[in-house]
mmCIF file of C-alpha atoms in Angstrom:
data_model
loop_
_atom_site.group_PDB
_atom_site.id
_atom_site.type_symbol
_atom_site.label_atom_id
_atom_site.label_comp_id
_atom_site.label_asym_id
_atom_site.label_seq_id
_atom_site.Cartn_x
_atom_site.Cartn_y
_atom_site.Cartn_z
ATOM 1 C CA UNK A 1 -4.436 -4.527 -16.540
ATOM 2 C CA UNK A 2 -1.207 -6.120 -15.286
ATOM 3 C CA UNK A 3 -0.056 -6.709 -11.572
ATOM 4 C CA UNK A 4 2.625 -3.751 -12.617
ATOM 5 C CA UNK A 5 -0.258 -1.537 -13.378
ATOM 6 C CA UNK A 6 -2.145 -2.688 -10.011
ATOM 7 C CA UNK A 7 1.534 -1.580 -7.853
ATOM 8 C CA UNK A 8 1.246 1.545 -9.927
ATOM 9 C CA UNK A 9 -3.144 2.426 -9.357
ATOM 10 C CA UNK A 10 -2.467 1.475 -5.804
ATOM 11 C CA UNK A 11 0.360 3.907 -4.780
ATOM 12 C CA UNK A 12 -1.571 6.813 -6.558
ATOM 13 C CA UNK A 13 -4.371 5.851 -5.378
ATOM 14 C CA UNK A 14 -3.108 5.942 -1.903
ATOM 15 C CA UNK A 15 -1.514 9.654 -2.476
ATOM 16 C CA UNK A 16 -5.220 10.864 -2.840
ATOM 17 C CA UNK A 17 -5.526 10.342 0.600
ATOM 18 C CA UNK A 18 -8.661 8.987 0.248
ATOM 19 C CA UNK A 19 -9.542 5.128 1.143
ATOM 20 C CA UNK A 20 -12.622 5.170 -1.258
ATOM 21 C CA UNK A 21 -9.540 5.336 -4.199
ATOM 22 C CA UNK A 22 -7.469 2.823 -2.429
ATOM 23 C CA UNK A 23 -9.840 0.096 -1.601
ATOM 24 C CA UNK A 24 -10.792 -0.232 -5.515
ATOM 25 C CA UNK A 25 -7.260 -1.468 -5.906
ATOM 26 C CA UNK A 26 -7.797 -3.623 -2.739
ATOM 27 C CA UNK A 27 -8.829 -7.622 -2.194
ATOM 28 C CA UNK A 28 -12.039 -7.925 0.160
ATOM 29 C CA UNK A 29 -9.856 -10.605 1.690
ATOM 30 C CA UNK A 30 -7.042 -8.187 2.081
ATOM 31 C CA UNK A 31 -4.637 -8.271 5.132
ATOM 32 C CA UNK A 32 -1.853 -5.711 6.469
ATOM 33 C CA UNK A 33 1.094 -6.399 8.497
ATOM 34 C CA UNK A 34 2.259 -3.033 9.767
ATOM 35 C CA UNK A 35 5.193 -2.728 12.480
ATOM 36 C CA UNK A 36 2.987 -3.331 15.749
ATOM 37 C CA UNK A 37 -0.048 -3.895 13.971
ATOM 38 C CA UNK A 38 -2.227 -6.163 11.811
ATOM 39 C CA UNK A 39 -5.635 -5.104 9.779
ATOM 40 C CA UNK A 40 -7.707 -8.242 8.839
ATOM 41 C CA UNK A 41 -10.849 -6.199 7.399
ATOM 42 C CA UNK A 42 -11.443 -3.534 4.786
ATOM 43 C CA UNK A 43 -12.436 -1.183 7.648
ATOM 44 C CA UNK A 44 -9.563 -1.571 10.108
ATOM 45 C CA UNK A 45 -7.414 -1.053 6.663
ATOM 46 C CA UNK A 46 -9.428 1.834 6.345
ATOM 47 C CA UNK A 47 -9.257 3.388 9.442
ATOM 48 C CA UNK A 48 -4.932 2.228 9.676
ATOM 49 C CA UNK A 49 -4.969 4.745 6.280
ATOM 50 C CA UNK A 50 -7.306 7.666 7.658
ATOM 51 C CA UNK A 51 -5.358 7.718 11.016
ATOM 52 C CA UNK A 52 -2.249 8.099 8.930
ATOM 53 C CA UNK A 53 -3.471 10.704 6.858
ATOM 54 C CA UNK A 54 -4.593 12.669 9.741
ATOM 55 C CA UNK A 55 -1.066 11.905 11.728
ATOM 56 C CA UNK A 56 1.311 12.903 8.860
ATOM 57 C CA UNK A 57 -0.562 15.459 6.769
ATOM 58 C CA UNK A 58 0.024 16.345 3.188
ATOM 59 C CA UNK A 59 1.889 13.143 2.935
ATOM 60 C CA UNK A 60 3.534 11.818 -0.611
ATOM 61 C CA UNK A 61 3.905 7.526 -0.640
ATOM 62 C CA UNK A 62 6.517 6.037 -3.210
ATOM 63 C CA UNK A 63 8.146 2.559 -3.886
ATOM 64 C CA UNK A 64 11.522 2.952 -5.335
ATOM 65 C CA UNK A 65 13.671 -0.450 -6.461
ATOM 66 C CA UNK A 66 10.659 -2.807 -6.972
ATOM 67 C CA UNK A 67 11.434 -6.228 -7.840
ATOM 68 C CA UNK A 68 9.153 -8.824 -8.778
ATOM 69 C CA UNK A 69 10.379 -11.577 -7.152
ATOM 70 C CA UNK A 70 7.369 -14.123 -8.563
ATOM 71 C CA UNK A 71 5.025 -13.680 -11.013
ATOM 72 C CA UNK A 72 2.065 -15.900 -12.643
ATOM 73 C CA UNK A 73 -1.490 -15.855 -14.146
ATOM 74 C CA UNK A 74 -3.209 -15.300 -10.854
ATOM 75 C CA UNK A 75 -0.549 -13.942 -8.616
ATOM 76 C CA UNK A 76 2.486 -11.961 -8.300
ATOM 77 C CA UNK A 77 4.932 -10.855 -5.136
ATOM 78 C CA UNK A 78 6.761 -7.783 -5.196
ATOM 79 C CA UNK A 79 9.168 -5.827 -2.860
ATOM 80 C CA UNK A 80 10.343 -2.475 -2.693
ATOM 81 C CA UNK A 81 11.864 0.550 -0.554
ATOM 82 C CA UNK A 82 9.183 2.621 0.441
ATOM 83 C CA UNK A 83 9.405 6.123 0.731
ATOM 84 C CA UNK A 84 7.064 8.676 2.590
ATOM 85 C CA UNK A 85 7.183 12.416 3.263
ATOM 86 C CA UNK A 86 4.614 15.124 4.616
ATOM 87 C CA UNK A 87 4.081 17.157 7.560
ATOM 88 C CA UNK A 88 4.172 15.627 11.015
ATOM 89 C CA UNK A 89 3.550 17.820 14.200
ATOM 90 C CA UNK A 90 3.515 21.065 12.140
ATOM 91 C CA UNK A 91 7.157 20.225 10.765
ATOM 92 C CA UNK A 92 8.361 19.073 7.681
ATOM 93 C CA UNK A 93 9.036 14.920 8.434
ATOM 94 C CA UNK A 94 10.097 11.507 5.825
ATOM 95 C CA UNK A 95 11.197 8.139 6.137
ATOM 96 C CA UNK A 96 11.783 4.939 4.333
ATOM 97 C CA UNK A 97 11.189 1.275 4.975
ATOM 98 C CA UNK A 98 10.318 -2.190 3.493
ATOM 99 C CA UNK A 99 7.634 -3.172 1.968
ATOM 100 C CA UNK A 100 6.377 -6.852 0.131
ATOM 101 C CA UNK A 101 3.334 -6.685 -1.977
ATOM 102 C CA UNK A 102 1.194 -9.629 -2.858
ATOM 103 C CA UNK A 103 -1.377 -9.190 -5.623
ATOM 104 C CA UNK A 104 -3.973 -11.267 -7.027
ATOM 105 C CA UNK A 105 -5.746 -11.546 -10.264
ATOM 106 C CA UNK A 106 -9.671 -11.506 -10.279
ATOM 107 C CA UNK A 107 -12.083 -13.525 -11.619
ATOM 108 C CA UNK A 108 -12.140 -10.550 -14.209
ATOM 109 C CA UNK A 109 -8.681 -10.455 -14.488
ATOM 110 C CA UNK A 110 -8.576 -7.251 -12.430
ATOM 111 C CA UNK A 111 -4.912 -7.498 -10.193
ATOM 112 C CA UNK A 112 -5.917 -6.501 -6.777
ATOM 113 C CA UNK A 113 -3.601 -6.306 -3.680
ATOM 114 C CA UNK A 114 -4.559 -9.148 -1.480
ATOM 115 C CA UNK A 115 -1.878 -8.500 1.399
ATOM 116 C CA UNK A 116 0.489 -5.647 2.029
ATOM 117 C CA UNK A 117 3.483 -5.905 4.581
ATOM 118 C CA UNK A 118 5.655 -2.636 5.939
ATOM 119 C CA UNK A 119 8.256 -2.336 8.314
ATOM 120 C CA UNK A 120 10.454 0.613 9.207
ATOM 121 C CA UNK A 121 14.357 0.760 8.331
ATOM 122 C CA UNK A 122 15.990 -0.677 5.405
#
């Protein structure tokens, strides 16, 4: 399984809308940087995700223009345009911002996503 193939399990995985799916793509040691917020542990990623869900309902996650901008045998950095859209407030609702990826390979050679950066515009 490649770091491409990690990008790709993680974004459906997060379109399930459920964390149990997501964190199997995840680093234990994984950190978010969100605009106004940081998760340092698997649960405050997990509750950052659920309170998501719940806020914009329905809601459809994509990257679009990835670029790997470095890539090794353990590691590999990518950044992309994210795209969302769902239902927020009862009304149909999107938007788009930045995102920078940084996966990991395992001591089974598993590519897990070991920190995860988003910020609106772009």
């Amino acid at each position: 399984m490649g770091y491409q193939h990690a990008l790709e399990g993680y974004i459906a995985a997060t379109n399930t809308h459920e964390f149990d799916e997501v964190s199997k793509w995840l680093s234990p040691d994984a950190v978010y940087w969100f605009t106004g917020t940081s998760c340092t542990t698997l649960n405050e990623i997990r509750t950052y995700f659920e309170n998501a869900w719940e806020t914009v309902k329905d809601e459809v996650y994509r990257a679009e223009d990835v670029m790997w901008i470095t890539t090794g045998e353990e590691q590999a950095v990518c950044i992309y345009t994210y795209h969302w859209k769902g239902i927020y407030q009862g009304e149909p609702a999107s938007g788009k911002g930045r995102a920078t990826n940084v996966f990991v390979a395992g001591i089974n050679g598993e590519w897990k996503l070991i920190h995860e950066h988003l910020s609106t515009g772009g």
